[in-house]
Coordinates of N, CA, C and O in Angstrom, one line a residue:
M1 N 0.9 -1.2 0.0 CA 0.0 0.0 0.0 C 0.9 1.2 0.0 O 1.8 1.3 0.8
S2 N 0.6 2.2 -0.9 CA 1.4 3.4 -1.0 C 1.1 4.3 0.2 O 0.1 4.2 0.9
E3 N 2.1 5.2 0.5 CA 1.9 6.1 1.7 C 0.7 7.0 1.4 O -0.1 7.2 2.4
A4 N 0.5 7.5 0.2 CA -0.6 8.3 -0.1 C -1.9 7.6 0.1 O -2.9 8.2 0.7
Y5 N -2.0 6.3 -0.3 CA -3.2 5.6 -0.1 C -3.5 5.4 1.4 O -4.6 5.5 1.8
A6 N -2.4 5.1 2.1 CA -2.6 4.9 3.6 C -3.1 6.2 4.2 O -3.8 6.1 5.2
D7 N -2.7 7.4 3.7 CA -3.2 8.6 4.3 C -4.7 8.8 4.0 O -5.4 9.3 4.8
I8 N -5.2 8.2 2.9 CA -6.6 8.4 2.5 C -7.5 7.4 3.3 O -8.5 7.8 3.8
M9 N -7.0 6.2 3.4 CA -7.8 5.2 4.1 C -7.4 5.0 5.5 O -6.2 4.9 5.8
L10 N -8.3 5.1 6.5 CA -8.0 4.9 7.9 C -9.1 4.0 8.4 O -10.2 4.4 8.5
D11 N -8.8 2.8 8.7 CA -9.7 1.8 9.2 C -10.9 1.7 8.3 O -12.1 1.5 8.7
G12 N -10.6 1.7 7.0 CA -11.7 1.5 6.0 C -12.5 2.7 5.7 O -13.4 2.7 4.8
N13 N -12.3 3.8 6.4 CA -13.1 5.0 6.2 C -12.2 6.0 5.3 O -11.0 6.0 5.5
I14 N -12.9 6.7 4.5 CA -12.2 7.7 3.7 C -12.0 8.9 4.6 O -12.9 9.5 5.2
M15 N -10.7 9.3 4.6 CA -10.3 10.5 5.4 C -10.0 11.6 4.5 O -9.0 11.5 3.7
I16 N -10.7 12.7 4.5 CA -10.4 13.8 3.6 C -9.5 14.8 4.3 O -9.7 15.1 5.4
K17 N -8.5 15.2 3.5 CA -7.6 16.2 4.1 C -7.1 17.2 3.0 O -7.3 16.9 1.8
N18 N -6.6 18.3 3.4 CA -6.1 19.2 2.4 C -4.6 19.1 2.3 O -3.9 18.4 3.0
L19 N -4.1 19.8 1.3 CA -2.7 19.6 0.9 C -1.7 20.0 2.0 O -0.6 19.5 2.2
S20 N -2.1 21.0 2.8 CA -1.3 21.5 3.9 C -1.0 20.4 5.0 O -0.1 20.4 5.7
E21 N -1.9 19.4 5.0 CA -1.7 18.2 5.9 C -1.0 17.1 5.3 O -0.8 16.1 6.0
G22 N -0.5 17.2 4.1 CA 0.2 16.1 3.4 C 1.6 16.0 3.9 O 2.1 16.8 4.6
S23 N 2.3 15.0 3.4 CA 3.6 14.6 3.7 C 4.6 15.0 2.6 O 4.2 14.9 1.4
V24 N 5.8 15.4 3.0 CA 6.8 15.7 2.0 C 7.2 14.5 1.2 O 7.2 13.4 1.8
N25 N 7.6 14.6 0.0 CA 8.0 13.5 -0.9 C 6.9 12.5 -1.2 O 7.1 11.4 -1.4
T26 N 5.6 13.0 -1.1 CA 4.5 12.1 -1.3 C 3.6 12.7 -2.4 O 3.4 13.9 -2.4
E27 N 3.2 11.9 -3.4 CA 2.4 12.3 -4.5 C 0.9 12.1 -4.1 O 0.6 11.0 -3.7
Y28 N 0.1 13.0 -4.4 CA -1.3 12.9 -4.1 C -2.1 13.3 -5.4 O -1.6 13.9 -6.3
I29 N -3.3 12.9 -5.4 CA -4.2 13.3 -6.5 C -5.2 14.3 -5.9 O -5.8 14.0 -4.9
I30 N -5.4 15.4 -6.6 CA -6.3 16.4 -6.1 C -7.7 15.9 -6.3 O -8.1 15.5 -7.5
S31 N -8.5 15.9 -5.3 CA -9.9 15.5 -5.4 C -10.9 16.6 -5.5 O -12.0 16.4 -6.0
D32 N -10.4 17.8 -5.1 CA -11.3 19.0 -5.2 C -10.5 20.2 -4.9 O -9.5 20.2 -4.2
I33 N -11.0 21.3 -5.3 CA -10.6 22.7 -4.9 C -11.7 23.3 -4.2 O -12.8 23.6 -4.7
K34 N -11.5 23.5 -2.9 CA -12.6 23.8 -2.0 C -12.5 25.3 -1.7 O -12.0 25.7 -0.7
T35 N -13.1 26.1 -2.6 CA -13.2 27.6 -2.3 C -14.4 28.1 -3.1 O -14.8 27.6 -4.1
D36 N -15.0 29.2 -2.6 CA -16.0 29.9 -3.2 C -15.5 31.1 -4.0 O -16.2 31.8 -4.7
D37 N -14.2 31.3 -3.9 CA -13.5 32.4 -4.6 C -13.1 32.0 -6.0 O -12.2 31.3 -6.2
P38 N -13.8 32.5 -7.1 CA -13.5 32.1 -8.4 C -12.1 32.5 -8.9 O -11.5 31.8 -9.7
E39 N -11.6 33.7 -8.4 CA -10.3 34.1 -8.8 C -9.2 33.2 -8.3 O -8.3 32.8 -9.0
L40 N -9.4 32.7 -7.0 CA -8.5 31.8 -6.4 C -8.5 30.4 -7.2 O -7.5 29.8 -7.5
K41 N -9.7 30.0 -7.5 CA -9.9 28.7 -8.2 C -9.3 28.8 -9.6 O -8.6 27.9 -10.0
N42 N -9.4 30.0 -10.3 CA -8.8 30.2 -11.6 C -7.3 30.2 -11.5 O -6.6 29.7 -12.4
F43 N -6.8 30.9 -10.5 CA -5.4 30.9 -10.3 C -4.8 29.5 -10.1 O -3.8 29.2 -10.7
L44 N -5.4 28.7 -9.2 CA -4.9 27.4 -9.0 C -5.0 26.5 -10.3 O -4.2 25.7 -10.6
F45 N -6.1 26.8 -11.1 CA -6.3 26.1 -12.3 C -5.1 26.4 -13.3 O -4.6 25.6 -14.0
S46 N -4.7 27.7 -13.3 CA -3.6 28.2 -14.2 C -2.3 27.5 -13.8 O -1.4 27.4 -14.6
L47 N -2.2 27.1 -12.5 CA -1.0 26.4 -12.1 C -1.0 24.9 -12.4 O -0.1 24.1 -12.3
G48 N -2.2 24.4 -12.8 CA -2.4 23.0 -13.1 C -3.1 22.2 -11.9 O -3.1 21.0 -11.9
C49 N -3.5 23.0 -10.9 CA -4.1 22.4 -9.7 C -5.6 22.3 -9.9 O -6.3 23.3 -9.7
Y50 N -6.1 21.1 -10.3 CA -7.5 20.9 -10.5 C -7.8 19.4 -10.3 O -6.8 18.6 -10.2
E51 N -9.0 19.1 -10.1 CA -9.5 17.7 -9.8 C -8.9 16.7 -10.7 O -8.9 16.9 -11.9
G52 N -8.3 15.7 -10.1 CA -7.7 14.6 -10.9 C -6.2 14.7 -11.2 O -5.6 13.8 -11.7
E53 N -5.7 15.9 -11.0 CA -4.3 16.1 -11.3 C -3.4 15.7 -10.1 O -3.8 15.7 -9.0
K54 N -2.2 15.2 -10.5 CA -1.2 14.8 -9.4 C -0.5 16.0 -8.9 O -0.1 16.9 -9.7
V55 N -0.2 16.0 -7.6 CA 0.6 17.0 -7.0 C 1.5 16.4 -6.0 O 1.1 15.4 -5.3
K56 N 2.7 16.8 -5.9 CA 3.7 16.3 -5.0 C 4.3 17.4 -4.1 O 4.6 18.4 -4.6
I57 N 4.3 17.1 -2.8 CA 4.9 18.1 -1.9 C 6.4 17.9 -1.9 O 6.9 16.8 -1.5
I58 N 7.2 18.8 -2.4 CA 8.7 18.7 -2.4 C 9.3 19.1 -1.1 O 10.2 18.4 -0.6
S59 N 8.9 20.2 -0.5 CA 9.4 20.6 0.8 C 8.5 21.6 1.5 O 7.6 22.1 0.9
R60 N 8.8 21.8 2.7 CA 8.1 22.9 3.5 C 9.2 23.9 3.9 O 10.2 23.6 4.4
L61 N 8.9 25.2 3.6 CA 9.8 26.3 3.9 C 9.1 27.4 4.5 O 8.2 28.0 3.9
A62 N 9.3 27.7 5.8 CA 8.8 28.9 6.4 C 7.2 29.0 6.3 O 6.7 30.1 6.0
G63 N 6.5 27.9 6.5 CA 5.1 27.9 6.4 C 4.6 27.8 5.0 O 3.3 27.7 4.8
N64 N 5.4 27.8 4.0 CA 5.0 27.6 2.6 C 5.3 26.2 2.2 O 6.2 25.5 2.7
L65 N 4.6 25.7 1.1 CA 4.9 24.4 0.5 C 5.5 24.6 -0.8 O 5.0 25.4 -1.6
V66 N 6.5 23.9 -1.1 CA 7.0 23.8 -2.5 C 6.4 22.5 -3.1 O 6.6 21.4 -2.5
I67 N 5.6 22.7 -4.2 CA 4.9 21.6 -4.8 C 5.4 21.4 -6.2 O 5.9 22.4 -6.8
S68 N 5.1 20.2 -6.7 CA 5.4 19.9 -8.1 C 4.1 19.5 -8.7 O 3.4 18.6 -8.2
V69 N 3.7 20.2 -9.8 CA 2.5 19.9 -10.6 C 2.9 20.0 -12.0 O 3.5 21.0 -12.5
K70 N 2.7 18.9 -12.8 CA 3.0 18.9 -14.2 C 4.4 19.3 -14.5 O 4.7 20.1 -15.4
N71 N 5.3 18.7 -13.8 CA 6.8 19.0 -14.0 C 7.2 20.4 -13.7 O 8.2 20.9 -14.2
A72 N 6.4 21.2 -13.0 CA 6.7 22.6 -12.7 C 6.7 22.6 -11.1 O 5.9 21.9 -10.5
R73 N 7.5 23.5 -10.6 CA 7.5 23.7 -9.1 C 7.0 25.1 -8.8 O 7.3 26.1 -9.4
Y74 N 6.2 25.1 -7.7 CA 5.7 26.4 -7.2 C 5.8 26.4 -5.7 O 5.7 25.4 -5.0
S75 N 5.9 27.6 -5.2 CA 5.8 27.8 -3.7 C 4.5 28.4 -3.4 O 4.2 29.5 -4.0
I76 N 3.7 27.7 -2.6 CA 2.4 28.2 -2.3 C 2.3 28.4 -0.7 O 2.9 27.6 0.0
G77 N 1.5 29.3 -0.3 CA 1.2 29.5 1.1 C 0.2 28.6 1.7 O -0.5 27.9 0.9
S78 N 0.1 28.5 3.0 CA -0.8 27.6 3.6 C -2.2 27.9 3.3 O -3.1 27.0 3.2
D79 N -2.5 29.2 3.0 CA -3.9 29.5 2.6 C -4.3 28.8 1.3 O -5.4 28.3 1.2
L80 N -3.4 28.8 0.3 CA -3.7 28.1 -0.9 C -3.7 26.6 -0.7 O -4.6 25.9 -1.2
A81 N -2.8 26.1 0.1 CA -2.7 24.6 0.3 C -3.9 24.1 1.0 O -4.3 22.9 0.7
E82 N -4.5 24.9 1.8 CA -5.7 24.4 2.6 C -7.0 24.3 1.7 O -7.9 23.6 2.1
V83 N -7.0 24.9 0.5 CA -8.2 24.8 -0.3 C -8.0 23.6 -1.3 O -9.0 23.2 -2.0
I84 N -6.8 23.1 -1.4 CA -6.5 21.9 -2.3 C -6.8 20.6 -1.5 O -6.1 20.3 -0.6
I85 N -7.9 20.0 -1.9 CA -8.3 18.7 -1.2 C -7.7 17.5 -1.9 O -7.8 17.4 -3.1
I86 N -7.0 16.7 -1.1 CA -6.4 15.5 -1.6 C -7.0 14.2 -1.0 O -7.7 14.3 -0.1

């Protein structure tokens, strides 16, 4: 069982969490972008962050996450990471 799958399944129940709760060097699949802000959703879409896309947390630096999406790296704040549901 992969680490990402283990994070999703806990005692047979689906555990929903956001990207800020993810682990470094683990690849996740984005299940939803949870925001009512269309500008924020469009911004994340422009980075390649949308439902079904793979995202990997590369590192954590000063409260920010360095992520990899579609072979590109971005540094995002915890506010953005919290709306990305994995």
